[in-house]
XYZ file of C-alpha atoms in Angstrom:
204
model
C 18.987 -0.773 -8.392
C 18.835 1.941 -5.713
C 15.581 3.289 -7.209
C 14.085 -0.255 -7.159
C 14.917 -0.753 -3.482
C 13.841 2.813 -2.632
C 10.543 2.301 -4.256
C 9.952 -1.035 -2.526
C 11.005 0.297 0.925
C 8.891 3.488 0.598
C 5.779 1.558 -0.376
C 6.064 -1.537 1.740
C 5.516 0.246 5.065
C 2.491 2.067 3.637
C 0.934 -0.867 1.936
C 1.650 -3.006 5.080
C 0.664 -6.483 3.846
C 1.176 -7.868 7.377
C -1.621 -5.574 8.512
C -3.868 -6.904 5.682
C -3.558 -10.455 6.865
C -6.322 -10.509 9.468
C -8.830 -8.993 7.031
C -7.711 -11.336 4.232
C -8.203 -14.341 6.431
C -11.618 -13.059 7.616
C -12.828 -12.615 4.016
C -11.490 -16.057 2.864
C -12.119 -18.163 5.957
C -14.618 -20.397 4.066
C -12.497 -20.684 0.850
C -10.304 -23.577 -0.223
C -6.502 -23.099 -0.318
C -6.682 -22.891 -4.070
C -9.388 -20.269 -3.995
C -7.514 -18.301 -1.327
C -4.390 -18.413 -3.486
C -6.307 -17.137 -6.476
C -7.769 -14.249 -4.515
C -4.387 -13.279 -3.163
C -2.800 -13.416 -6.562
C -5.516 -11.257 -8.230
C -5.492 -8.761 -5.385
C -1.727 -8.227 -5.722
C -1.950 -8.101 -9.461
C -4.604 -5.420 -9.265
C -2.546 -3.545 -6.693
C 0.452 -3.556 -9.103
C -1.808 -2.251 -11.926
C -3.351 0.508 -9.798
C -0.045 1.753 -8.348
C 1.677 1.579 -11.788
C -1.142 3.618 -13.452
C -0.995 6.250 -10.758
C 2.737 6.451 -10.980
C 2.736 6.922 -14.769
C -0.301 9.167 -14.989
C -0.061 10.895 -11.643
C 1.826 13.946 -12.953
C -0.818 14.439 -15.699
C -3.572 14.428 -13.117
C -1.661 17.000 -11.012
C -1.141 19.218 -14.083
C -4.811 18.947 -14.942
C -5.820 20.285 -11.495
C -3.025 22.795 -11.422
C -1.312 21.220 -8.464
C 2.385 20.992 -7.733
C 4.121 17.782 -6.653
C 5.071 19.537 -3.401
C 1.398 20.140 -2.644
C 0.705 16.438 -3.009
C 3.710 15.523 -0.869
C 2.556 17.683 1.996
C -1.042 16.423 1.724
C 0.195 12.826 1.328
C 2.625 13.284 4.211
C -0.239 14.388 6.505
C -2.296 11.382 5.398
C 0.568 8.968 5.912
C 1.377 10.444 9.319
C -2.235 9.885 10.354
C -2.064 6.295 9.145
C 1.137 5.835 11.157
C -0.459 7.232 14.231
C -3.402 4.902 13.831
C -1.008 1.944 13.564
C 0.836 3.108 16.755
C -2.369 3.673 18.697
C -4.924 1.207 17.213
C -8.588 1.779 17.882
C -11.647 -0.116 16.850
C -12.599 2.480 14.249
C -9.109 3.232 12.910
C -8.758 0.458 10.357
C -8.123 0.658 6.633
C -11.643 -0.578 5.874
C -14.730 -0.464 7.955
C -16.627 -3.426 9.446
C -19.466 -2.853 6.977
C -16.992 -3.240 4.062
C -15.582 -6.413 5.627
C -19.118 -7.770 6.150
C -20.013 -6.946 2.553
C -16.815 -8.577 1.347
C -17.569 -11.834 3.137
C -20.748 -12.208 1.008
C -18.935 -11.334 -2.248
C -17.756 -14.067 -4.548
C -14.666 -12.177 -5.749
C -13.011 -9.851 -3.194
C -9.700 -9.496 -5.039
C -10.291 -6.004 -6.407
C -12.350 -4.519 -3.671
C -11.828 -4.504 -0.748
C -8.449 -6.315 -0.963
C -6.629 -4.420 -3.773
C -8.465 -1.156 -3.065
C -8.488 0.237 -0.492
C -6.724 -2.353 1.622
C -3.419 -2.706 -0.203
C -3.422 0.280 -2.617
C -5.132 2.971 -0.547
C -4.759 6.784 -0.648
C -1.446 6.655 1.185
C 0.285 4.316 -1.268
C -1.224 6.169 -4.205
C 0.133 9.455 -2.872
C 3.600 7.849 -2.459
C 3.710 6.542 -6.051
C 2.603 9.844 -7.528
C 5.295 11.645 -5.595
C 7.902 9.203 -6.879
C 7.418 10.516 -10.369
C 9.585 13.506 -11.418
C 10.314 14.981 -14.738
C 14.037 14.256 -14.286
C 13.439 10.484 -14.251
C 14.882 8.599 -17.241
C 12.969 5.732 -18.890
C 15.329 3.322 -17.184
C 14.503 4.911 -13.770
C 10.818 4.488 -14.502
C 11.275 0.907 -15.437
C 13.115 0.329 -12.117
C 10.283 2.102 -10.246
C 7.711 -0.184 -11.879
C 9.888 -3.219 -11.050
C 9.901 -2.046 -7.468
C 6.095 -2.012 -7.536
C 6.145 -5.499 -9.010
C 8.555 -6.710 -6.313
C 6.186 -5.290 -3.655
C 3.310 -7.148 -5.266
C 5.318 -10.425 -5.213
C 6.253 -10.013 -1.541
C 2.661 -9.090 -0.588
C 1.351 -12.166 -2.406
C 3.763 -14.340 -0.551
C 2.765 -12.817 2.807
C -1.009 -13.252 2.023
C -0.360 -16.756 0.714
C 1.273 -17.869 3.944
C -0.909 -15.690 6.175
C -2.571 -18.666 8.046
C 0.826 -19.967 9.094
C 2.216 -16.497 9.789
C -0.836 -15.707 12.054
C -0.257 -18.902 14.007
C 3.549 -18.317 14.270
C 3.377 -14.612 15.201
C 0.189 -14.670 17.298
C -1.694 -11.543 18.343
C 1.229 -10.181 20.348
C 3.722 -10.565 17.619
C 1.318 -8.975 15.064
C 0.593 -6.098 17.369
C 4.341 -5.434 17.881
C 4.995 -5.641 14.120
C 2.085 -3.206 13.487
C 3.631 -0.717 15.896
C 6.988 -1.018 14.133
C 5.243 -0.458 10.808
C 3.419 2.483 12.394
C 6.653 4.141 13.417
C 8.180 3.673 9.957
C 5.060 4.974 8.285
C 4.953 8.051 10.667
C 8.580 8.812 9.814
C 7.923 8.486 6.110
C 5.073 10.998 6.437
C 7.410 13.420 8.274
C 10.000 13.013 5.551
C 7.410 13.760 2.869
C 6.421 17.017 4.540
C 9.953 18.156 5.369
C 11.207 17.417 1.818
C 8.324 19.369 0.293
C 8.679 22.361 2.652
C 12.416 22.574 1.964
C 11.699 22.510 -1.806
C 9.096 25.201 -1.488
C 11.142 27.608 0.560
C 14.476 26.908 -1.102
């Protein structure tokens, strides 16, 4: 159970479904509630599949390129720290996806896989996290719990996207900005933890 909760908490702040709400509403503003529900469900399902595949196959990819898990944790930590700083100090050009991608998504009929699932929900940061979660000491039961943690994340993200119109009204811009900064601090701390853990393992 601890592994399940650890997986969920480690990924939730990086995936940040609350931060995905404005883009999701922009891309689905002309859609019916049923269509919006379908797009949210597919996006979260794709996210679960992407993160699960990278969790299970990530070590093989690292072995193929001759990389160590600590190398990935340091690189991923730097990337996550940058994402956290962007959340703490938001700028016009520091979003998960560019305005051109959003404009292209508005014209697409199905936006569930791209840009919603990738890169909005399962971007480089979350992929780096799931790969680093895999270690050779994990038992099959631990791996199942990790996958269940990813599924739980998908279910929570789906619920947040599904109720995003009401949440945006309830929270308002000020509430969303405050929540974004809290998420940014957590993401920044997670990135620091990744780097410190990897450095301690390398010099131990």
